[in-house]
XYZ file of C-alpha atoms in Angstrom:
752
model
C -34.025 -35.039 4.221
C -35.058 -34.238 8.286
C -37.424 -36.712 9.169
C -39.702 -36.040 12.408
C -42.036 -37.816 14.560
C -45.564 -36.397 12.175
C -43.915 -38.615 9.634
C -43.659 -41.181 11.737
C -46.734 -43.390 10.563
C -45.841 -43.888 7.095
C -43.948 -46.816 7.763
C -41.721 -48.691 5.170
C -42.509 -48.623 2.045
C -41.117 -50.573 -0.887
C -38.279 -49.009 -3.348
C -38.506 -50.735 -6.637
C -36.194 -50.048 -9.905
C -37.567 -50.946 -13.369
C -34.404 -51.786 -15.077
C -35.434 -55.618 -14.997
C -38.098 -57.968 -14.556
C -36.476 -58.968 -11.158
C -35.936 -55.722 -9.192
C -33.630 -54.762 -6.378
C -34.588 -51.941 -4.019
C -31.578 -50.513 -3.328
C -32.222 -51.426 0.609
C -30.757 -55.235 2.199
C -34.171 -55.287 3.954
C -36.323 -54.745 0.783
C -36.996 -57.897 -1.253
C -36.618 -58.506 -4.847
C -40.144 -58.056 -6.522
C -41.699 -58.932 -10.167
C -42.708 -55.431 -12.502
C -45.971 -57.771 -12.950
C -46.500 -57.397 -9.538
C -46.172 -53.756 -9.647
C -49.353 -51.246 -9.901
C -48.137 -48.849 -12.649
C -51.213 -46.403 -12.079
C -50.322 -45.566 -15.701
C -53.324 -42.855 -15.599
C -51.776 -40.899 -13.069
C -48.271 -38.996 -13.689
C -46.598 -36.483 -11.619
C -47.587 -32.666 -12.539
C -47.047 -29.114 -11.689
C -43.695 -29.585 -12.463
C -41.052 -26.099 -12.021
C -37.279 -26.067 -12.002
C -35.968 -23.466 -9.850
C -39.189 -22.504 -8.645
C -39.942 -21.422 -12.027
C -43.511 -23.406 -13.937
C -42.363 -22.109 -16.926
C -38.864 -22.539 -17.095
C -38.943 -22.798 -21.023
C -39.021 -19.045 -21.518
C -36.290 -17.550 -18.623
C -32.903 -18.062 -18.626
C -31.923 -20.469 -15.489
C -29.246 -18.740 -13.387
C -28.260 -21.890 -11.500
C -26.149 -24.566 -12.730
C -27.512 -27.121 -10.363
C -30.982 -26.078 -10.330
C -34.024 -27.595 -8.224
C -36.767 -29.553 -9.344
C -40.084 -29.846 -8.558
C -43.659 -31.484 -8.821
C -47.180 -32.296 -7.397
C -47.420 -36.017 -6.714
C -49.979 -37.822 -9.216
C -53.573 -37.155 -7.628
C -54.260 -40.618 -6.169
C -50.819 -41.141 -4.270
C -50.693 -39.714 -0.917
C -47.402 -40.062 0.361
C -43.989 -40.499 -2.236
C -41.714 -42.634 -0.752
C -39.444 -42.464 -3.840
C -38.720 -40.668 -7.323
C -36.363 -41.234 -10.225
C -35.369 -38.025 -12.450
C -34.180 -38.242 -15.751
C -32.429 -34.644 -17.248
C -31.389 -34.894 -21.008
C -30.213 -32.857 -23.928
C -32.822 -33.816 -25.912
C -36.421 -34.765 -26.341
C -36.100 -37.949 -28.076
C -33.301 -39.103 -25.437
C -35.901 -38.468 -22.806
C -38.724 -40.492 -24.910
C -35.964 -43.247 -24.872
C -35.453 -43.013 -21.118
C -32.065 -42.045 -21.269
C -30.731 -39.067 -19.008
C -27.408 -37.894 -20.917
C -27.058 -35.705 -18.566
C -28.537 -37.004 -15.094
C -30.423 -39.973 -14.271
C -31.203 -40.316 -10.828
C -31.994 -43.516 -10.211
C -34.275 -44.825 -7.601
C -34.043 -42.625 -4.282
C -35.209 -43.598 -1.303
C -36.976 -39.856 -0.531
C -40.062 -38.235 0.465
C -38.708 -34.800 -1.177
C -40.863 -34.018 -3.935
C -39.689 -30.050 -4.173
C -35.934 -28.416 -4.012
C -34.169 -31.482 -5.088
C -30.766 -30.184 -6.646
C -29.296 -31.965 -10.007
C -26.900 -33.874 -9.002
C -23.318 -34.490 -11.051
C -21.527 -32.143 -13.432
C -23.005 -28.486 -13.370
C -24.903 -27.723 -16.411
C -23.229 -25.984 -19.481
C -24.281 -22.043 -19.931
C -27.158 -21.026 -22.616
C -28.129 -24.462 -23.721
C -31.788 -26.524 -24.017
C -32.435 -29.393 -21.668
C -35.174 -31.356 -20.993
C -36.717 -33.602 -17.641
C -39.281 -35.383 -16.479
C -40.311 -37.533 -13.113
C -41.867 -40.804 -11.625
C -42.542 -41.780 -8.070
C -43.661 -44.404 -5.880
C -45.951 -44.268 -3.117
C -46.864 -46.571 -0.220
C -47.384 -50.384 -1.535
C -45.213 -50.217 -4.310
C -47.450 -48.194 -6.762
C -45.231 -46.620 -9.273
C -46.684 -43.627 -11.606
C -45.524 -43.067 -15.010
C -43.440 -40.759 -16.572
C -44.821 -37.033 -15.914
C -44.884 -35.208 -19.205
C -41.348 -33.622 -20.119
C -40.613 -29.946 -19.327
C -38.019 -27.960 -21.269
C -35.926 -25.482 -19.532
C -32.673 -23.616 -20.607
C -29.724 -22.096 -18.706
C -28.499 -18.804 -19.400
C -24.883 -16.988 -19.038
C -24.281 -16.908 -14.985
C -23.311 -14.844 -13.087
C -22.922 -14.013 -8.956
C -26.116 -13.660 -8.544
C -28.507 -17.278 -8.449
C -31.483 -16.217 -8.462
C -33.395 -16.646 -12.012
C -36.031 -14.403 -12.865
C -39.591 -15.189 -14.341
C -41.092 -14.271 -17.070
C -43.244 -10.756 -17.776
C -47.250 -10.930 -18.603
C -48.600 -8.229 -21.274
C -52.499 -8.019 -21.255
C -54.268 -6.329 -23.265
C -57.677 -5.261 -21.647
C -60.359 -3.621 -23.392
C -62.802 -1.351 -21.456
C -65.736 -2.724 -19.260
C -67.698 0.448 -19.382
C -67.418 3.332 -21.645
C -69.184 6.440 -23.191
C -69.382 9.055 -26.008
C -69.556 12.679 -24.288
C -71.604 15.560 -25.656
C -68.412 17.022 -27.376
C -67.617 13.522 -29.005
C -64.342 12.934 -26.747
C -64.638 9.214 -25.135
C -64.354 8.387 -21.736
C -62.957 4.695 -21.026
C -63.013 2.509 -17.695
C -60.685 -0.800 -17.686
C -62.472 -1.742 -14.518
C -58.639 -1.611 -12.953
C -55.452 0.521 -12.573
C -52.689 -1.163 -14.255
C -48.665 -0.362 -14.880
C -49.608 0.109 -18.235
C -49.634 2.209 -22.012
C -52.046 2.707 -24.158
C -52.712 1.728 -27.420
C -55.256 3.861 -29.556
C -57.078 2.025 -32.240
C -58.491 4.994 -35.159
C -58.656 5.301 -38.393
C -58.625 9.142 -39.541
C -59.742 10.361 -42.733
C -57.516 13.351 -42.385
C -54.230 14.383 -40.104
C -55.219 15.063 -36.728
C -53.845 15.993 -33.295
C -55.639 14.053 -30.843
C -55.527 14.544 -26.802
C -55.225 11.459 -24.602
C -55.846 11.315 -21.117
C -55.010 8.592 -18.620
C -55.348 8.917 -14.872
C -55.846 6.595 -11.697
C -58.505 8.857 -10.063
C -61.792 10.611 -10.969
C -63.336 14.052 -10.354
C -66.945 13.264 -10.634
C -67.141 11.633 -14.474
C -64.014 12.664 -15.795
C -60.448 12.111 -14.687
C -59.061 14.333 -12.121
C -56.625 16.076 -13.483
C -54.953 17.332 -10.434
C -55.438 14.107 -8.456
C -53.211 15.171 -5.263
C -50.291 13.305 -4.089
C -48.718 11.085 -6.187
C -51.748 9.990 -7.601
C -50.965 9.444 -11.291
C -52.398 11.528 -14.586
C -50.800 12.487 -17.786
C -52.163 13.974 -20.937
C -50.574 13.521 -24.092
C -51.247 14.829 -27.879
C -51.207 12.325 -30.214
C -50.326 13.037 -34.087
C -52.714 10.595 -36.087
C -53.272 10.117 -40.268
C -54.692 8.182 -42.453
C -53.402 5.308 -43.466
C -52.961 3.724 -40.134
C -54.903 2.542 -37.278
C -52.426 1.484 -34.276
C -51.359 4.166 -32.353
C -49.211 2.788 -29.308
C -49.112 5.819 -26.533
C -45.496 7.007 -25.854
C -45.875 8.021 -22.021
C -43.875 10.706 -20.803
C -40.931 9.103 -18.111
C -41.421 10.679 -14.587
C -37.742 12.109 -13.512
C -38.206 10.946 -9.859
C -38.807 6.730 -10.401
C -36.361 7.076 -13.565
C -33.480 8.560 -12.023
C -30.106 6.384 -10.547
C -32.611 5.350 -7.477
C -34.704 3.888 -8.937
C -34.935 0.699 -10.271
C -34.160 0.466 -14.236
C -37.599 -1.227 -16.462
C -36.049 -3.727 -19.006
C -35.403 -2.247 -22.073
C -37.833 -3.797 -24.188
C -40.319 -2.346 -21.549
C -42.690 1.147 -22.553
C -42.818 3.725 -20.231
C -45.546 2.235 -18.248
C -47.772 4.375 -15.716
C -50.175 3.587 -13.314
C -53.767 4.204 -14.707
C -57.871 2.930 -14.893
C -58.981 5.294 -16.767
C -58.218 7.330 -20.020
C -60.169 10.039 -22.239
C -59.701 10.543 -26.178
C -60.738 13.630 -27.536
C -60.510 15.817 -30.931
C -61.568 13.035 -33.352
C -63.453 13.980 -36.779
C -63.676 10.353 -37.677
C -65.620 7.862 -35.831
C -63.963 6.075 -32.885
C -64.643 2.589 -31.694
C -64.413 2.379 -28.251
C -64.357 -1.386 -27.511
C -61.032 -1.618 -29.651
C -58.827 0.252 -27.309
C -56.445 -0.576 -24.955
C -55.317 -0.605 -21.872
C -51.741 -2.197 -22.363
C -50.857 -3.676 -18.871
C -47.518 -5.176 -18.004
C -46.865 -7.958 -14.914
C -44.708 -10.320 -13.854
C -45.712 -13.940 -14.175
C -48.880 -14.568 -12.219
C -51.376 -17.569 -11.531
C -54.847 -15.874 -10.193
C -56.310 -19.523 -10.706
C -53.754 -20.474 -7.284
C -56.061 -18.989 -4.878
C -59.516 -18.121 -4.178
C -61.682 -16.437 -0.890
C -65.164 -16.007 -0.299
C -67.149 -15.517 3.301
C -70.232 -14.236 4.774
C -68.534 -10.811 5.038
C -69.091 -9.037 1.388
C -66.626 -6.428 3.193
C -63.938 -8.710 3.881
C -64.220 -10.501 0.260
C -63.658 -7.167 -1.597
C -60.700 -6.343 0.790
C -59.099 -9.924 -0.066
C -59.680 -9.146 -3.615
C -58.263 -5.691 -3.313
C -54.978 -7.094 -1.813
C -55.015 -10.202 -4.397
C -54.547 -8.042 -7.516
C -52.283 -5.280 -5.815
C -49.787 -8.316 -5.525
C -50.433 -9.423 -9.143
C -50.410 -5.285 -10.092
C -46.951 -4.472 -8.187
C -45.259 -6.768 -9.473
C -44.223 -5.396 -12.712
C -40.714 -4.792 -12.033
C -39.804 -8.028 -11.538
C -38.514 -7.222 -8.620
C -40.801 -5.775 -5.128
C -40.673 -2.133 -5.114
C -42.144 0.818 -3.008
C -44.902 2.305 -5.470
C -44.452 4.068 -8.725
C -43.374 7.473 -7.085
C -40.089 5.929 -6.181
C -40.040 2.408 -7.834
C -37.110 1.709 -5.049
C -37.222 -1.891 -3.140
C -37.180 -1.104 0.484
C -36.605 -3.752 2.821
C -39.795 -3.612 4.816
C -42.041 -3.108 2.003
C -40.669 -6.136 0.106
C -41.151 -8.400 3.206
C -44.944 -7.451 3.156
C -44.980 -7.804 -0.430
C -43.688 -11.159 -0.128
C -45.846 -12.474 2.528
C -49.304 -11.470 0.735
C -47.489 -12.718 -2.478
C -46.689 -16.196 -1.545
C -50.668 -16.187 0.287
C -51.717 -15.743 -3.329
C -49.399 -17.512 -5.426
C -47.072 -20.085 -5.510
C -44.371 -17.989 -6.795
C -41.537 -16.867 -5.430
C -38.576 -15.446 -8.075
C -39.178 -12.174 -7.045
C -39.089 -12.346 -3.611
C -35.529 -14.104 -3.757
C -34.514 -11.821 -6.407
C -35.235 -8.933 -4.370
C -33.379 -10.658 -1.323
C -30.216 -10.760 -3.552
C -30.978 -7.394 -4.347
C -30.094 -5.926 -0.706
C -26.874 -7.621 -0.992
C -25.173 -6.271 -3.952
C -27.407 -3.160 -4.672
C -28.772 -0.243 -2.645
C -29.524 -0.579 0.755
C -32.136 1.718 2.862
C -31.827 4.071 5.683
C -34.222 3.133 8.261
C -32.805 1.131 11.210
C -36.147 -1.586 11.171
C -35.652 -1.791 7.736
C -32.398 -3.656 7.742
C -33.857 -5.987 9.961
C -36.267 -7.119 7.193
C -33.674 -9.197 5.393
C -33.353 -11.799 7.348
C -37.149 -12.432 8.116
C -37.532 -12.056 4.424
C -34.916 -15.054 4.022
C -36.832 -16.680 6.304
C -40.071 -16.527 4.830
C -37.833 -18.042 1.519
C -36.442 -20.667 3.577
C -40.135 -21.913 5.567
C -41.966 -21.572 1.948
C -39.868 -23.208 -0.450
C -37.318 -25.414 1.635
C -34.343 -24.174 -0.125
C -30.900 -23.229 1.787
C -29.181 -21.407 -1.154
C -29.692 -17.878 -0.295
C -28.697 -19.133 3.327
C -25.813 -20.346 2.100
C -24.348 -17.684 -0.002
C -25.362 -14.748 2.067
C -25.176 -15.872 5.702
C -22.172 -14.065 6.860
C -23.066 -10.662 5.125
C -26.394 -11.071 6.721
C -25.156 -10.997 10.105
C -24.242 -6.992 9.551
C -27.298 -6.685 8.590
C -28.655 -7.942 11.856
C -27.173 -4.898 13.621
C -25.158 -7.401 15.641
C -22.353 -4.189 15.666
C -24.772 -1.947 17.454
C -25.008 -4.192 20.353
C -24.563 -2.028 23.676
C -25.232 -2.640 27.239
C -27.487 -5.931 28.532
C -27.901 -6.759 25.105
C -29.572 -4.022 23.606
C -28.741 -2.497 20.304
C -28.519 1.366 19.838
C -28.258 3.430 16.622
C -25.908 5.592 18.685
C -23.411 2.944 19.682
C -19.708 3.813 18.366
C -19.963 1.320 16.244
C -22.123 2.977 13.961
C -19.757 3.994 11.694
C -18.600 3.839 8.078
C -17.450 0.758 8.611
C -20.420 -0.955 9.302
C -22.195 1.073 6.225
C -19.680 -0.395 4.273
C -20.857 -3.495 5.378
C -24.206 -3.208 5.129
C -23.569 -1.801 1.434
C -23.903 1.820 1.404
C -21.681 3.116 -1.439
C -21.887 6.389 0.652
C -20.389 5.147 4.049
C -21.175 8.371 5.536
C -24.784 7.772 5.484
C -26.478 6.456 8.777
C -29.506 4.377 10.018
C -32.263 5.985 11.532
C -34.829 4.443 13.699
C -38.266 4.759 11.982
C -41.118 3.121 14.043
C -43.421 4.064 11.759
C -43.928 5.709 8.392
C -44.708 8.606 7.922
C -43.701 10.963 10.515
C -45.449 13.818 12.049
C -44.516 17.215 10.117
C -45.805 20.634 9.472
C -44.332 20.537 5.976
C -44.176 16.941 4.980
C -42.202 16.497 1.480
C -42.698 20.239 0.670
C -46.580 19.431 -0.418
C -47.087 22.602 2.043
C -49.598 20.419 4.267
C -49.000 19.389 7.912
C -49.615 15.764 8.214
C -50.556 13.964 11.731
C -47.885 11.097 11.510
C -48.665 7.496 12.387
C -45.878 6.763 15.004
C -48.994 7.189 18.057
C -46.902 9.729 19.944
C -44.085 7.248 20.236
C -41.095 8.801 22.223
C -37.380 8.344 20.537
C -34.727 7.358 22.903
C -31.374 6.032 22.616
C -32.629 2.027 24.038
C -35.767 2.211 20.935
C -38.234 -0.872 22.347
C -39.603 -1.643 18.687
C -35.999 -1.559 17.381
C -34.828 -4.149 19.866
C -37.888 -6.348 19.308
C -37.125 -6.728 15.705
C -33.320 -7.218 17.094
C -34.497 -10.314 18.976
C -36.571 -11.660 16.110
C -33.267 -11.716 14.148
C -31.357 -13.497 16.820
C -33.941 -15.886 16.925
C -33.662 -16.421 13.127
C -30.305 -16.073 12.822
C -29.923 -19.104 15.236
C -31.706 -21.132 12.973
C -29.883 -20.272 10.090
C -26.756 -20.950 11.685
C -28.075 -24.784 12.902
C -29.426 -25.126 8.921
C -25.202 -24.816 8.271
C -24.238 -26.838 11.152
C -22.811 -23.989 13.089
C -23.397 -24.928 16.633
C -20.883 -22.237 18.323
C -22.708 -19.624 16.280
C -26.349 -20.821 16.887
C -25.381 -20.804 20.438
C -24.080 -17.225 20.099
C -27.489 -16.437 18.612
C -29.672 -18.223 21.657
C -27.644 -16.357 24.007
C -28.159 -13.079 22.015
C -32.118 -13.208 21.833
C -32.286 -14.492 25.317
C -30.340 -11.278 27.088
C -32.590 -8.888 24.605
C -35.527 -10.527 25.558
C -34.710 -10.515 29.336
C -33.741 -6.918 29.041
C -36.771 -6.011 27.429
C -39.159 -7.345 30.123
C -36.946 -6.578 33.124
C -36.585 -2.031 31.479
C -39.079 -1.917 29.119
C -42.503 -2.799 31.050
C -44.109 -0.702 32.970
C -45.441 -3.008 36.207
C -47.930 -0.508 37.005
C -49.734 0.122 34.118
C -49.022 -3.259 32.736
C -47.777 -2.200 28.537
C -44.782 -1.716 27.736
C -43.117 1.856 27.104
C -40.919 3.628 23.489
C -37.760 3.076 25.475
C -35.188 3.597 28.310
C -35.525 6.652 29.984
C -39.663 7.376 29.125
C -42.794 6.687 30.472
C -44.627 6.660 27.175
C -46.278 4.089 25.706
C -47.401 3.505 22.129
C -49.435 0.839 20.044
C -46.182 0.043 17.841
C -43.985 -0.957 21.423
C -46.490 -3.431 22.378
C -47.647 -4.968 19.169
C -44.170 -5.539 17.904
C -43.456 -7.317 21.300
C -46.905 -9.380 21.115
C -46.292 -10.177 17.239
C -42.267 -11.872 18.239
C -42.972 -13.580 21.357
C -41.374 -11.495 23.410
C -44.335 -11.198 25.835
C -44.515 -13.388 28.955
C -48.209 -14.905 29.256
C -48.348 -13.627 32.588
C -48.459 -9.916 30.818
C -50.523 -11.166 27.875
C -53.778 -10.015 29.242
C -52.811 -6.079 29.993
C -50.431 -5.871 27.212
C -53.715 -7.003 24.440
C -55.940 -4.448 26.689
C -53.827 -1.858 25.800
C -53.305 -3.078 22.435
C -57.106 -3.134 21.508
C -57.268 0.423 23.403
C -55.035 2.411 20.629
C -57.525 0.996 17.628
C -55.740 1.508 14.439
C -53.194 4.446 15.395
C -50.863 2.740 13.139
C -50.015 2.968 9.926
C -50.982 0.345 6.960
C -47.216 -0.816 6.795
C -47.400 -1.434 10.959
C -50.851 -3.391 10.516
C -49.038 -6.256 9.738
C -47.304 -6.292 12.946
C -50.683 -5.655 14.460
C -52.833 -8.034 12.766
C -50.054 -10.929 13.704
C -50.022 -9.790 17.320
C -53.859 -10.097 17.481
C -53.895 -13.497 16.311
C -51.273 -14.779 18.655
C -52.984 -13.324 21.192
C -56.263 -15.462 20.202
C -57.978 -11.740 19.349
C -59.033 -13.020 16.285
C -63.015 -11.367 16.651
C -61.007 -7.946 17.168
C -58.512 -8.753 14.279
C -61.335 -9.413 12.070
C -63.434 -6.296 13.103
C -60.473 -3.871 11.753
C -59.732 -5.930 8.736
C -63.806 -5.636 7.728
C -64.049 -1.932 8.472
C -65.060 0.980 7.119
C -64.171 4.307 8.783
C -61.356 6.295 7.124
C -58.143 3.946 8.845
C -59.593 0.421 6.878
C -58.775 -1.115 3.937
C -62.381 -0.680 2.630
C -61.699 3.450 2.500
C -59.014 2.229 0.315
C -62.022 0.891 -2.354
C -64.598 3.232 -1.151
C -62.044 6.652 -2.473
C -61.925 4.501 -5.739
C -58.815 2.644 -5.699
C -58.066 -0.983 -7.201
C -54.739 -1.528 -5.777
C -54.137 -0.819 -2.141
C -53.013 2.734 -0.961
C -49.612 3.875 0.152
C -51.318 5.159 3.640
C -55.263 4.839 4.924
C -55.989 8.225 2.962
C -54.339 10.392 1.645
C -55.107 12.881 4.638
C -52.837 10.984 6.295
C -49.795 11.263 4.043
C -50.124 13.999 1.663
C -47.970 12.388 -1.113
C -49.239 8.770 -1.108
C -49.732 7.088 -4.194
C -52.475 4.594 -4.781
C -50.007 1.380 -5.989
C -48.534 0.829 -2.631
C -48.563 -3.346 -2.252
C -47.192 -2.928 1.184
C -50.956 -1.413 2.552
C -52.117 -5.443 1.234
C -51.617 -6.616 5.011
C -55.212 -9.125 4.340
C -53.619 -11.036 1.980
C -52.045 -12.762 3.844
C -53.552 -12.215 7.367
C -56.693 -14.192 6.268
C -54.481 -16.998 5.420
C -51.900 -17.121 8.187
C -53.601 -15.464 11.132
C -57.204 -16.024 10.031
C -56.759 -19.531 9.002
C -53.369 -19.947 11.153
C -52.177 -21.579 7.815
C -48.093 -21.220 8.426
C -45.098 -24.030 7.569
C -43.464 -25.827 10.561
C -41.196 -27.311 8.450
C -39.511 -25.943 5.748
C -41.134 -26.415 2.190
C -44.553 -27.225 3.484
C -43.429 -30.576 4.470
C -45.799 -30.065 7.942
C -48.373 -27.419 7.754
C -49.831 -25.553 11.343
C -53.623 -24.941 10.836
C -54.882 -23.073 13.748
C -58.313 -20.864 13.013
C -59.821 -18.109 14.100
C -63.195 -17.534 12.271
C -64.065 -14.549 14.859
C -68.239 -14.081 14.014
C -67.759 -15.187 10.196
C -70.173 -17.887 9.639
C -68.797 -19.446 6.182
C -65.821 -18.820 4.162
C -63.254 -20.777 1.803
C -59.803 -20.040 0.600
C -57.713 -21.475 -1.530
C -54.055 -21.398 -0.259
C -51.098 -21.794 -2.705
C -48.076 -23.750 -1.605
C -44.926 -25.237 -3.272
C -46.812 -29.033 -2.758
C -50.206 -27.579 -4.108
C -53.144 -25.892 -2.756
C -54.696 -26.134 0.650
C -58.502 -25.753 0.655
C -60.224 -24.513 3.937
C -63.392 -24.639 4.201
C -65.835 -23.128 7.275
C -69.410 -23.363 7.903
C -71.138 -22.283 11.123
C -73.689 -24.827 11.767
C -76.393 -24.996 14.530
C -74.356 -27.181 17.148
C -71.138 -27.499 15.270
C -68.766 -25.690 13.526
C -67.560 -27.807 10.531
C -63.986 -27.495 8.985
C -63.159 -29.171 5.595
C -59.732 -28.749 5.045
C -58.197 -30.739 1.880
C -54.359 -31.104 2.328
C -52.300 -31.863 -0.967
C -50.126 -34.758 -1.535
C -47.251 -35.391 0.177
C -47.801 -32.836 3.118
C -48.865 -33.351 7.252
C -50.974 -31.266 8.337
C -51.428 -30.263 12.478
C -54.718 -28.860 13.295
C -54.864 -27.017 16.249
C -57.652 -27.641 18.613
C -55.983 -26.661 22.272
C -58.213 -23.802 22.195
C -61.431 -26.122 21.401
C -61.181 -26.884 24.779
C -63.916 -28.399 26.517
C -65.280 -28.939 23.009
C -66.465 -31.778 21.413
C -63.996 -32.699 18.436
C -64.606 -35.198 15.616
C -62.357 -35.854 12.720
C -64.104 -37.743 9.508
C -66.810 -38.850 12.175
C -63.917 -40.117 15.083
C -63.936 -38.884 18.194
C -60.785 -37.088 19.322
C -59.347 -37.083 22.588
C -59.688 -34.223 24.174
C -56.006 -34.515 25.732
C -54.637 -33.901 22.669
C -53.783 -30.481 21.398
C -53.826 -30.831 18.067
C -55.026 -33.327 14.845
C -52.908 -34.903 12.547
C -54.763 -34.451 8.722
C -53.273 -36.432 6.116
C -53.699 -35.858 2.381
C -57.444 -35.713 0.997
C -60.402 -33.952 2.717
C -59.924 -33.668 6.396
C -63.672 -32.997 7.611
C -63.228 -31.635 11.498
C -66.691 -30.770 13.745
C -65.997 -28.680 17.015
C -69.125 -28.216 18.801
C -70.666 -24.610 18.971
C -70.989 -25.243 23.128
C -69.175 -26.246 26.014
C -69.653 -29.737 27.117
C -71.121 -30.157 30.350
């Protein structure tokens, strides 16, 4: 396991084997110790076990014959210095401490996540049991964890295990009987669901059932516009039967050959919040009616957020629920209109999903999908695949996807499209059938197209006979495209890291050189020295929000140009779509513009997240408002940027070692006076609380076991800072946080 300077303070700890009275550590520098001298801490055991990052692996077949094991440390154990894992064919063998499949023995390691099975690979279609015990400093050994059962499936060329689906039977939160005897039902939130009618008729009847996402006054909007969902069905009922699962009609577009197929066990599902039932002659009990909602595995208890800004609180709740509701397909899809995985949509989904639940299977499955199934046509979308793989690596610490797809990933970085000066361009002669086949397109005659943002301006977009202004801020598309090359630079940085992980130093150097070359060319050829901002491409003097925020977000802008570029970005407001807002917010927090970023997240105008709530949606929209995309839908998780930015930007919580071994925290609270965040990680939740007091700003940050925090204080220059009551040396740029509660006080006024 990688060692680093942040963990040096752990010191030497005793490695103990409990197989005899006198036990040997396995380390020649450590003494033998009597078992009776060891503090067993029997009341404290490892918990939160998972296999293949699946928290309930007994319910789903694992697709890896050498699965990875993870656990959380006993609550009173700050750091682990060793572990022992037993894997057995039966619970009885495990209870007898017999690892007939694998006994790791005592392993001297701090690794508590992503521990791969050693020995023989597991056979297919079998059940197994495992448990773990760990030890910390001063020879403190835990008792064994509770056993966890898991099972293997039939292996394929894919290595990612699917998590289980969850079905919730949701009752109405509000209902009313109308004057005509019909009933209106509000289930509180839209969900991808079907409807269960509970009714005992006295005679044969045909009832009308309507479901929909949007209201028109006090009834369901029957012509909601765009691709907002509505459906009406006729249901035949008869005496002697009470339960009627409604058979909704499939949509032609999201069930065609391009769409992701739903599991055979699923009925036709549709996103809806409201239902209406009419035509009854007998009594209907509205409290018995059900929205039968389908989700992928999601634990709502792993995250929370509240603050002094009520608008921001509602926005975060909207984003969190959007992540839960749009998991229904088991992959990240764009929404109900198409149900297609798109690379950029998936990356944004991944970021916010990771911020509200420590659930990694969907992202990993979707990454594999892009290698074995259907890629999509936008140039920049291809460049999001490496970004997905990098986030997966940093959040889980797992390298299997990198190892398996590294060579094929090179194509998706579009290195083949390099032209002069290190730039890439879709006008390269290498943009040909061979490249498209390498990218995975079944029709190699297709070609990529630069997109910058979505949707484009159009006089009649999608055949809706309505014009739309587009979300590209007047972007001028040239042969050398600034936004595309910003993404390309970021991909080269990622690929250099991947090459080093795989111990390919020559290739790492090549990626480093490509990154340096394109960064140099961007700064030399695409920056307007007189106006202080970046233009859209070589051969135009037009500058857009997009060109500048992308370069800020990806660390292309040198310090000497930051002020003028940031000023230009702020002058453009929210001149981008909900998709590109991800990079706008990242750019602002990287530039230290937390006040302005917060004002955008908590805004209430029609280009804001609150507007989505105001118009009646309970999931994020595909666009800021229907007038900005005429065929937009109301169930598009790529609009959930605050779901991850509140944690990653406002609190500045980001892993700086894979698997959250070390986390950096760099808060920018803006005008908030209070807020509290629970942020899930593979090692447990980080609890972060902020309170602005009269003379001090107080931060209380609880770091989970086996993690080190690095709290950035560089932007608190000229202020007095204490950690747990001890004064912090002002020359330090960061403060180390240990597991447990860390209380940081930052003086509100400058020190004279």
